[in-house]
Short mmCIF file of C-alpha atoms in Angstrom, two decimals:
data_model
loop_
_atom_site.label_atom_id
_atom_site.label_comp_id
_atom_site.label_asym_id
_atom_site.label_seq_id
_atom_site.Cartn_x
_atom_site.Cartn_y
_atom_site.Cartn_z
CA UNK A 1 -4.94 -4.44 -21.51
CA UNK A 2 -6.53 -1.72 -18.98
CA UNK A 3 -5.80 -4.54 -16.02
CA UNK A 4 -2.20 -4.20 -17.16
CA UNK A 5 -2.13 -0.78 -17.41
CA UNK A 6 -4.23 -0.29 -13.89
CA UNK A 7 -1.33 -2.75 -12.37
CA UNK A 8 1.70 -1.83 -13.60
CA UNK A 9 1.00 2.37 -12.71
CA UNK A 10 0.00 1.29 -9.36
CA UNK A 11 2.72 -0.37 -8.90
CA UNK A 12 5.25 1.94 -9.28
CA UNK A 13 3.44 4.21 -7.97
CA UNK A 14 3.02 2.42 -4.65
CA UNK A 15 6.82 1.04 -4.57
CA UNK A 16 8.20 4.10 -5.33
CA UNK A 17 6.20 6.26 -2.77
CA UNK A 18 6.97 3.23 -0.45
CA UNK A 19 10.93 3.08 -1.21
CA UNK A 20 10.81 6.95 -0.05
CA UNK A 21 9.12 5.85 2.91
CA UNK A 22 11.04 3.19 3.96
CA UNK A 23 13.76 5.23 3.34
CA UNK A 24 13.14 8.01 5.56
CA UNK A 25 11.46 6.09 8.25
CA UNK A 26 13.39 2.39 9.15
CA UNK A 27 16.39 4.81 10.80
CA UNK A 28 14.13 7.00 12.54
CA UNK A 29 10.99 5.47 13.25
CA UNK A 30 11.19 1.40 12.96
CA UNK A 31 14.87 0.66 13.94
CA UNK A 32 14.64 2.99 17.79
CA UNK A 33 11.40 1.02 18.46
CA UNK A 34 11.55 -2.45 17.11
CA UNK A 35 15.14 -2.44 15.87
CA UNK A 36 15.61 -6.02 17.79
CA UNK A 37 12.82 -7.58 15.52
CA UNK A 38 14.36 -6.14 12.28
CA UNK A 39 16.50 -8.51 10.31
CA UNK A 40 19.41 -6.82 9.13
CA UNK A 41 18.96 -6.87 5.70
CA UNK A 42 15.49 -7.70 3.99
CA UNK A 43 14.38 -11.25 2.22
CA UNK A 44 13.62 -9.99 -1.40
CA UNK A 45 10.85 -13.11 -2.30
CA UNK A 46 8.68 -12.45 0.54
CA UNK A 47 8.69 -8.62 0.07
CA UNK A 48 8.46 -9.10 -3.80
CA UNK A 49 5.69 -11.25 -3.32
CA UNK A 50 3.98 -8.94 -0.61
CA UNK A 51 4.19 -6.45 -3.64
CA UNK A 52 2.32 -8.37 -6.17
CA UNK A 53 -0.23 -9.59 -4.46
CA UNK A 54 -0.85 -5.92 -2.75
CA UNK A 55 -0.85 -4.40 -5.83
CA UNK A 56 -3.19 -7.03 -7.52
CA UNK A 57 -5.48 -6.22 -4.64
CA UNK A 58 -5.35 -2.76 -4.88
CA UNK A 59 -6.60 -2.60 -8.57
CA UNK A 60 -9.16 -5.28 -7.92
CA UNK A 61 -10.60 -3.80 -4.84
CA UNK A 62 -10.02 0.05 -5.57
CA UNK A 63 -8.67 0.92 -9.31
CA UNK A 64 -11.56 -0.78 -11.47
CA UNK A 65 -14.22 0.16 -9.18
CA UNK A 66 -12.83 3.68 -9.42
CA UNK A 67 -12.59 3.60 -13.43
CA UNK A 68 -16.04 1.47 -13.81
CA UNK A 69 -18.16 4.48 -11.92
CA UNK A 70 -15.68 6.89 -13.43
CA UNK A 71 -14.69 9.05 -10.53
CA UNK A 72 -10.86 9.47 -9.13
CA UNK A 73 -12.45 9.98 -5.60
CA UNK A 74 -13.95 6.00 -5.39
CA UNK A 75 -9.63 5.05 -6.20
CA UNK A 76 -8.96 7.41 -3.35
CA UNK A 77 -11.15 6.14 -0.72
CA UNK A 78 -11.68 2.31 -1.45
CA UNK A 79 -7.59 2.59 -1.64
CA UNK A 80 -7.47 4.06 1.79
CA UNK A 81 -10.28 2.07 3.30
CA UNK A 82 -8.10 -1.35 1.97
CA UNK A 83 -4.37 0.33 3.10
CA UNK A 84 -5.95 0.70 6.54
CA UNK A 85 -7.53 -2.88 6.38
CA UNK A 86 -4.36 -4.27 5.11
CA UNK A 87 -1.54 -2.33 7.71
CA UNK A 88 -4.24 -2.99 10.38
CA UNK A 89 -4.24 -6.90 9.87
CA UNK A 90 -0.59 -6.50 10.70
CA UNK A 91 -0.33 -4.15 13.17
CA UNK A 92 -3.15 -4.67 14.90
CA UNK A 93 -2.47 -8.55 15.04
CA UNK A 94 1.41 -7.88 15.94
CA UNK A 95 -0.14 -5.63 19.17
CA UNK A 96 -2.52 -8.14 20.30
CA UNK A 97 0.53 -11.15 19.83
CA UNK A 98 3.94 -9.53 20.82
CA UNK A 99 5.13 -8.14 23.91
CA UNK A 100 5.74 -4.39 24.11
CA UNK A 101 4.38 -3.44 20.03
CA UNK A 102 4.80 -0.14 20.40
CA UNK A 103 1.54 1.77 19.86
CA UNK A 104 2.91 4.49 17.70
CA UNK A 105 4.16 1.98 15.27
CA UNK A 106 0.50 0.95 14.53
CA UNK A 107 -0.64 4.19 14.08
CA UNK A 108 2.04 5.25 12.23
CA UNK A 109 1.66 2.36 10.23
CA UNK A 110 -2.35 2.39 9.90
CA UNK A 111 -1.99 6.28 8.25
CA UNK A 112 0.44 5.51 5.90
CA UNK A 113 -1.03 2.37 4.71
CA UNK A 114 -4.46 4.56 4.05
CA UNK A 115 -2.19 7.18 2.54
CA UNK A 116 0.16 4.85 0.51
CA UNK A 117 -2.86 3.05 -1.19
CA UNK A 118 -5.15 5.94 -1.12
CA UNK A 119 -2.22 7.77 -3.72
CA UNK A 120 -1.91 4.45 -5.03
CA UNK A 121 -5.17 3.37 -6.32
CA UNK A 122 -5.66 6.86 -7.41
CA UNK A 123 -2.78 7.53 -10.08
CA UNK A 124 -3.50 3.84 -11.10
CA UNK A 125 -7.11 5.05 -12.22
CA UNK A 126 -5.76 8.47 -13.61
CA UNK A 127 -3.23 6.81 -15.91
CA UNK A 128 -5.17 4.15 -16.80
CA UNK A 129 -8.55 6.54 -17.51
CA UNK A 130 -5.66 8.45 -19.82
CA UNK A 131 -4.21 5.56 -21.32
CA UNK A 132 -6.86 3.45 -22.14
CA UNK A 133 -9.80 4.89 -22.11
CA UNK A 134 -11.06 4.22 -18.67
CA UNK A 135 -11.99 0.63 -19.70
CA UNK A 136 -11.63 -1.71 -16.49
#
């Protein structure tokens, strides 16, 4: 049940910080800069698969170490340390493969990976410590 709990509060957390995200940043940030790689509108099965394996991740590699040694701070950093892994496998790998990726789309992309999962991972453990008890 606390795997359940851990996954489902990370994952809204982590889609709805994303959707805000997204939402502020694809006109202002992704579409002036890579607008001609963007598809016009998105393909919901890869995304929605993108979102349940991330989120499985981030509660096996962040959440229940956090609530097994009991301390918020261990959701916070393995969650950033794995959002910076994770954005940098893909931006990282697009600016070593594609001509002109710009540069401030990886970094932009590297922080708010760290930052996304970081907040992510950490109200995951927080309502799962409340709801259940802090079992893993």
């Amino acid at each position: 049940m606390a795997f359940l709990i851990s996954y489902l509060a990370t994952g809204i957390v982590l889609l709805a910080v994303d959707a805000v995200w997204l939402g502020l940043m694809a006109s202002r940030l992704y579409r002036p800069m890579i607008g001609e790689l963007m598809a016009d509108r998105i393909s919901p099965a890869p995304a929605v698969l993108f979102y349940l394996l991330y989120v499985a991740g981030v509660v096996v590699f962040a959440v229940q170490p956090a609530l097994a040694s009991g301390r918020w701070t261990t959701a916070l950093m393995l969650g950033a340390f794995l959002g910076l892994v994770a954005y940098g496998t893909y931006d990282l790998t697009n600016q070593a493969t594609l001509r002109n990726w710009p540069t401030l789309i990886t970094v932009a992309d590297l922080a708010w990976g760290a930052v996304l999962t970081g907040i992510s991972a950490t109200a995951g453990m927080l309502v799962t410590r409340a709801l259940a008890g802090g079992a893993g």
